[in-house]
mmCIF file of C-alpha atoms and ligand atoms in Angstrom:
data_model
loop_
_atom_site.group_PDB
_atom_site.id
_atom_site.type_symbol
_atom_site.label_atom_id
_atom_site.label_comp_id
_atom_site.label_asym_id
_atom_site.label_seq_id
_atom_site.Cartn_x
_atom_site.Cartn_y
_atom_site.Cartn_z
ATOM 1 C CA MET O 1 -132.971 33.589 33.929
ATOM 2 C CA PHE O 2 -130.708 31.449 36.460
ATOM 3 C CA ASP O 3 -127.826 34.045 36.089
ATOM 4 C CA ASP O 4 -130.702 36.837 37.275
ATOM 5 C CA TYR O 5 -131.375 34.881 40.180
ATOM 6 C CA LEU O 6 -127.752 34.644 41.600
ATOM 7 C CA SER O 7 -127.053 38.338 40.856
ATOM 8 C CA TRP O 8 -130.115 39.089 42.683
ATOM 9 C CA LYS O 9 -129.437 41.969 45.243
ATOM 10 C CA PRO O 10 -131.716 44.270 47.043
ATOM 11 C CA TYR O 11 -132.848 47.899 45.583
ATOM 12 C CA PHE O 12 -133.842 50.314 48.251
ATOM 13 C CA GLU O 13 -135.755 53.550 48.245
ATOM 14 C CA ILE O 14 -135.081 56.326 50.548
ATOM 15 C CA VAL O 15 -138.348 57.915 51.311
ATOM 16 C CA PRO O 16 -139.896 60.446 54.127
ATOM 17 C CA MET O 17 -140.419 58.397 57.473
ATOM 18 C CA VAL O 18 -144.091 58.034 58.358
ATOM 19 C CA HIS O 19 -146.032 56.797 61.642
ATOM 20 C CA ALA O 20 -146.768 53.599 60.033
ATOM 21 C CA ASP O 21 -142.921 52.828 60.020
ATOM 22 C CA CYS O 22 -142.395 53.552 63.500
ATOM 23 C CA ALA O 23 -142.937 49.858 64.581
ATOM 24 C CA ASP O 24 -140.318 48.341 62.010
ATOM 25 C CA VAL O 25 -138.288 51.340 63.185
ATOM 26 C CA SER O 26 -138.299 50.737 67.059
ATOM 27 C CA GLU O 27 -137.627 46.917 65.731
ATOM 28 C CA LEU O 28 -134.453 47.700 63.819
ATOM 29 C CA HIS O 29 -133.442 50.163 66.392
ATOM 30 C CA GLY O 30 -133.635 47.309 69.053
ATOM 31 C CA GLN O 31 -131.471 45.360 66.565
ATOM 32 C CA ARG O 32 -128.889 48.004 66.597
ATOM 33 C CA PHE O 33 -128.688 49.746 70.171
ATOM 34 C CA SER O 34 -128.783 48.315 73.805
ATOM 35 C CA HIS O 35 -131.507 50.713 75.068
ATOM 36 C CA LYS O 36 -134.235 50.118 72.339
ATOM 37 C CA TRP O 37 -136.522 53.087 71.550
ATOM 38 C CA GLY O 38 -140.429 52.136 71.654
ATOM 39 C CA ASP O 39 -142.779 52.747 68.380
ATOM 40 C CA GLY O 40 -144.732 54.772 70.685
ATOM 41 C CA GLU O 41 -141.143 57.408 71.479
ATOM 42 C CA PHE O 42 -140.428 57.202 67.634
ATOM 43 C CA SER O 43 -144.213 58.044 66.746
ATOM 44 C CA GLY O 44 -144.019 60.688 69.727
ATOM 45 C CA LEU O 45 -140.664 62.321 68.349
ATOM 46 C CA LEU O 46 -142.349 62.208 64.534
ATOM 47 C CA SER O 47 -145.342 64.297 65.623
ATOM 48 C CA GLN O 48 -142.798 67.258 66.435
ATOM 49 C CA PRO O 49 -142.888 69.727 63.734
ATOM 50 C CA SER O 50 -138.826 70.277 63.964
ATOM 51 C CA VAL O 51 -138.472 66.366 63.609
ATOM 52 C CA PHE O 52 -138.105 64.512 60.418
ATOM 53 C CA GLY O 53 -137.473 61.005 59.525
ATOM 54 C CA VAL O 54 -136.349 58.801 56.278
ATOM 55 C CA VAL O 55 -136.248 55.563 55.887
ATOM 56 C CA ALA O 56 -134.924 52.860 53.369
ATOM 57 C CA ARG O 57 -137.204 50.230 51.876
ATOM 58 C CA GLN O 58 -136.453 47.344 49.827
ATOM 59 C CA THR O 59 -138.363 47.580 46.790
ATOM 60 C CA ASN O 60 -137.662 44.116 45.393
ATOM 61 C CA ALA O 61 -138.557 41.890 47.886
ATOM 62 C CA PHE O 62 -141.256 39.201 47.262
ATOM 63 C CA PHE O 63 -143.945 40.200 49.609
ATOM 64 C CA SER O 64 -143.544 43.395 51.390
ATOM 65 C CA LYS O 65 -141.180 46.203 51.575
ATOM 66 C CA PRO O 66 -138.405 45.498 54.753
ATOM 67 C CA LEU O 67 -136.950 48.358 56.055
ATOM 68 C CA GLY O 68 -133.073 48.765 55.676
ATOM 69 C CA GLY O 69 -132.489 51.524 57.820
ATOM 70 C CA PHE O 70 -133.605 54.754 59.195
ATOM 71 C CA VAL O 71 -132.370 58.041 60.274
ATOM 72 C CA LEU O 72 -134.147 60.699 62.529
ATOM 73 C CA ALA O 73 -133.197 64.098 62.790
ATOM 74 C CA ARG O 74 -134.360 67.529 64.089
ATOM 75 C CA GLU O 75 -134.120 71.015 62.567
ATOM 76 C CA ALA O 76 -134.486 74.253 64.982
ATOM 77 C CA GLY O 77 -133.012 77.533 64.499
ATOM 78 C CA GLY O 78 -130.917 76.774 61.918
ATOM 79 C CA GLU O 79 -129.137 73.970 63.681
ATOM 80 C CA ALA O 80 -129.925 70.395 62.429
ATOM 81 C CA GLU O 81 -129.024 66.974 64.618
ATOM 82 C CA ILE O 82 -128.870 63.375 63.989
ATOM 83 C CA LEU O 83 -131.035 61.809 66.913
ATOM 84 C CA THR O 84 -130.691 58.261 65.951
ATOM 85 C CA ILE O 85 -129.297 56.134 62.664
ATOM 86 C CA ALA O 86 -129.035 52.474 62.303
ATOM 87 C CA VAL O 87 -129.173 50.127 59.090
ATOM 88 C CA GLY O 88 -129.958 46.605 59.255
ATOM 89 C CA GLU O 89 -127.043 44.074 60.103
ATOM 90 C CA LYS O 90 -127.591 42.143 56.797
ATOM 91 C CA PHE O 91 -127.789 45.521 54.846
ATOM 92 C CA ALA O 92 -124.359 47.268 56.758
ATOM 93 C CA GLY O 93 -121.655 48.446 54.188
ATOM 94 C CA SER O 94 -123.680 48.455 51.505
ATOM 95 C CA GLY O 95 -124.090 52.479 51.264
ATOM 96 C CA LEU O 96 -127.530 52.850 53.208
ATOM 97 C CA GLY O 97 -125.993 54.878 55.665
ATOM 98 C CA TRP O 98 -124.787 57.032 53.270
ATOM 99 C CA ARG O 99 -127.848 57.630 51.349
ATOM 100 C CA LEU O 100 -129.660 58.183 54.532
ATOM 101 C CA MET O 101 -127.446 60.786 55.874
ATOM 102 C CA LEU O 102 -127.538 62.523 52.510
ATOM 103 C CA ALA O 103 -131.150 62.452 52.577
ATOM 104 C CA ALA O 104 -131.462 64.101 56.197
ATOM 105 C CA MET O 105 -128.814 66.761 55.584
ATOM 106 C CA ARG O 106 -130.688 67.496 52.342
ATOM 107 C CA GLU O 107 -133.990 67.793 54.258
ATOM 108 C CA ALA O 108 -132.348 69.981 57.018
ATOM 109 C CA ASP O 109 -130.932 72.162 54.649
ATOM 110 C CA MET O 110 -134.075 72.764 53.053
ATOM 111 C CA ARG O 111 -135.740 73.418 56.356
ATOM 112 C CA GLY O 112 -133.385 76.136 56.923
ATOM 113 C CA ALA O 113 -130.303 74.502 58.846
ATOM 114 C CA GLU O 114 -126.848 75.837 58.320
ATOM 115 C CA THR O 115 -125.104 73.218 60.086
ATOM 116 C CA MET O 116 -125.700 69.686 61.743
ATOM 117 C CA PHE O 117 -124.863 68.076 64.770
ATOM 118 C CA LEU O 118 -124.277 64.677 65.801
ATOM 119 C CA GLU O 119 -122.963 62.721 68.761
ATOM 120 C CA VAL O 120 -121.402 59.327 68.528
ATOM 121 C CA ASP O 121 -119.337 57.037 70.629
ATOM 122 C CA GLY O 122 -116.039 57.388 69.950
ATOM 123 C CA ALA O 123 -115.514 53.375 70.076
ATOM 124 C CA ASN O 124 -117.884 53.095 67.146
ATOM 125 C CA ALA O 125 -115.231 53.147 64.409
ATOM 126 C CA SER O 126 -117.491 52.686 61.262
ATOM 127 C CA ALA O 127 -120.281 55.202 62.221
ATOM 128 C CA ILE O 128 -117.027 57.606 62.584
ATOM 129 C CA ARG O 129 -115.553 56.919 59.043
ATOM 130 C CA LEU O 130 -118.917 57.141 57.568
ATOM 131 C CA TYR O 131 -119.395 60.882 59.343
ATOM 132 C CA ARG O 132 -115.578 62.057 58.334
ATOM 133 C CA LYS O 133 -116.270 60.757 54.712
ATOM 134 C CA LEU O 134 -119.706 62.935 54.695
ATOM 135 C CA GLY O 135 -117.407 65.954 56.100
ATOM 136 C CA PHE O 136 -118.363 65.936 59.929
ATOM 137 C CA GLU O 137 -115.359 67.024 61.976
ATOM 138 C CA THR O 138 -114.976 66.860 65.813
ATOM 139 C CA VAL O 139 -115.796 69.477 67.491
ATOM 140 C CA ALA O 140 -116.088 68.552 71.352
ATOM 141 C CA GLU O 141 -115.617 65.411 73.592
ATOM 142 C CA ARG O 142 -117.317 64.060 76.252
ATOM 143 C CA GLN O 143 -115.283 61.811 78.794
ATOM 144 C CA ALA O 144 -116.653 58.672 79.875
ATOM 145 C CA TYR O 145 -120.117 59.591 78.567
ATOM 146 C CA TYR O 146 -121.099 56.169 77.625
ATOM 147 C CA THR O 147 -121.416 52.550 79.674
ATOM 148 C CA ASP O 148 -121.584 49.580 77.818
ATOM 149 C CA LYS O 149 -122.786 46.279 79.251
ATOM 150 C CA ASN O 150 -119.543 45.409 80.735
ATOM 151 C CA GLY O 151 -119.390 48.724 82.473
ATOM 152 C CA THR O 152 -116.640 50.003 79.948
ATOM 153 C CA LYS O 153 -116.812 53.422 79.540
ATOM 154 C CA SER O 154 -116.145 55.464 76.380
ATOM 155 C CA THR O 155 -116.045 58.794 75.060
ATOM 156 C CA ALA O 156 -118.539 60.599 73.213
ATOM 157 C CA LEU O 157 -117.795 62.560 70.161
ATOM 158 C CA VAL O 158 -119.624 65.701 68.971
ATOM 159 C CA MET O 159 -119.177 66.024 65.066
ATOM 160 C CA ARG O 160 -120.433 68.692 63.151
ATOM 161 C CA ARG O 161 -120.378 70.006 59.465
ATOM 162 C CA ASP O 162 -121.771 72.789 57.452
ATOM 163 C CA LEU O 163 -124.590 72.341 55.196
ATOM 164 C CA ARG O 164 -124.250 75.689 53.492
HETATM 165 C C1 COA E 1 -123.206 53.476 61.277
HETATM 166 C C2 COA E 1 -124.202 52.802 60.357
HETATM 167 C C3 COA E 1 -125.333 53.493 60.337
HETATM 168 C C4 COA E 1 -123.290 52.800 58.797
HETATM 169 O O1 COA E 1 -124.341 52.427 58.005
HETATM 170 P P1 COA E 1 -123.767 51.539 56.741
HETATM 171 O O2 COA E 1 -124.878 51.470 55.727
HETATM 172 O O3 COA E 1 -123.167 50.238 57.222
HETATM 173 O O4 COA E 1 -122.862 52.591 55.805
HETATM 174 P P2 COA E 1 -122.206 52.283 54.608
HETATM 175 O O5 COA E 1 -122.270 51.176 53.737
HETATM 176 O O6 COA E 1 -123.326 54.039 53.976
HETATM 177 O O7 COA E 1 -120.787 53.081 54.461
HETATM 178 C C5 COA E 1 -119.928 52.161 54.596
HETATM 179 C C6 COA E 1 -118.642 52.681 53.822
HETATM 180 O O8 COA E 1 -118.683 52.848 52.814
HETATM 181 C C7 COA E 1 -118.359 54.161 52.775
HETATM 182 N N1 COA E 1 -119.728 54.751 51.518
HETATM 183 C C8 COA E 1 -120.891 54.639 51.124
HETATM 184 N N2 COA E 1 -121.338 55.096 50.366
HETATM 185 C C9 COA E 1 -120.440 55.856 49.515
HETATM 186 C C10 COA E 1 -120.339 57.043 48.426
HETATM 187 N N3 COA E 1 -121.362 57.012 47.576
HETATM 188 N N4 COA E 1 -119.210 57.764 48.641
HETATM 189 C C11 COA E 1 -118.106 57.805 49.132
HETATM 190 N N5 COA E 1 -118.253 56.916 50.326
HETATM 191 C C12 COA E 1 -119.492 55.920 50.522
HETATM 192 C C13 COA E 1 -118.565 54.988 53.793
HETATM 193 O O9 COA E 1 -118.092 56.137 54.331
HETATM 194 C C14 COA E 1 -117.998 53.789 54.674
HETATM 195 O O10 COA E 1 -116.360 53.634 54.643
HETATM 196 P P3 COA E 1 -115.510 52.555 55.300
HETATM 197 O O11 COA E 1 -115.761 51.236 54.236
HETATM 198 O O12 COA E 1 -114.356 53.224 55.119
HETATM 199 O O13 COA E 1 -116.261 52.021 56.388
HETATM 200 C C15 COA E 1 -124.483 51.319 60.521
HETATM 201 O O14 COA E 1 -123.183 50.518 60.776
HETATM 202 C C16 COA E 1 -125.393 51.094 61.627
HETATM 203 O O15 COA E 1 -126.185 51.138 61.777
HETATM 204 N N6 COA E 1 -124.570 50.929 62.798
HETATM 205 C C17 COA E 1 -125.258 50.091 64.242
HETATM 206 C C18 COA E 1 -125.660 51.759 64.626
HETATM 207 C C19 COA E 1 -125.084 52.778 64.987
HETATM 208 O O16 COA E 1 -123.887 52.537 65.162
HETATM 209 N N7 COA E 1 -125.694 53.926 64.599
HETATM 210 C C20 COA E 1 -124.639 55.132 64.687
HETATM 211 C C21 COA E 1 -124.944 55.736 66.070
HETATM 212 S S1 COA E 1 -124.081 57.169 65.952
#
């Protein structure tokens, strides 16, 4: 019994994002990005037929289903793009980003996408590693595209992957 307690680890289900998720999603977005998107922005995007999202909800918490991460994407005309993705800091590195990306790629494929694009800060090494391992390749660079809070500029990488 005590051993079970010591080996307790969070389990997550990967499920479609619905409007009721948007407040938690916005909260987590604000924890992981300097420019927080409000829940109204997420809800507005999710209302668009071309936009879809996926969330990771913890299934073995005591009182609720805490949000572990989310991804929001768009599919139109055979092309999909990742709009934003984040995993809670305490769950980072445990495979949630991978699972969310796979779910988004699968949904995009089902909606008819042949390719998926995303844009990432060239300084975001952990995200770039994840995308490369998933088969994304850099197809364009936008120099001095991002500016951090200290005024330092960094390059945006546009990455692409075939889905078929
Ligand atoms: C980028 C981010 C989403 C990654 O999520 P994560 O849950 O920490 O990533 P994962 O645990 O799935 O991946 C971590 C590592 O395991 C690998 N991995 C995970 N599951 C795997 C699997 N089933 N098979 C092979 N590799 C796997 C990943 O590629 C990565 O490799 P690394 O050890 O070389 O870094 C997360 O760090 C984050 O939210 N960052 C802040 C927001 C952000 O930067 N978003 C991206 C903006 S473009």
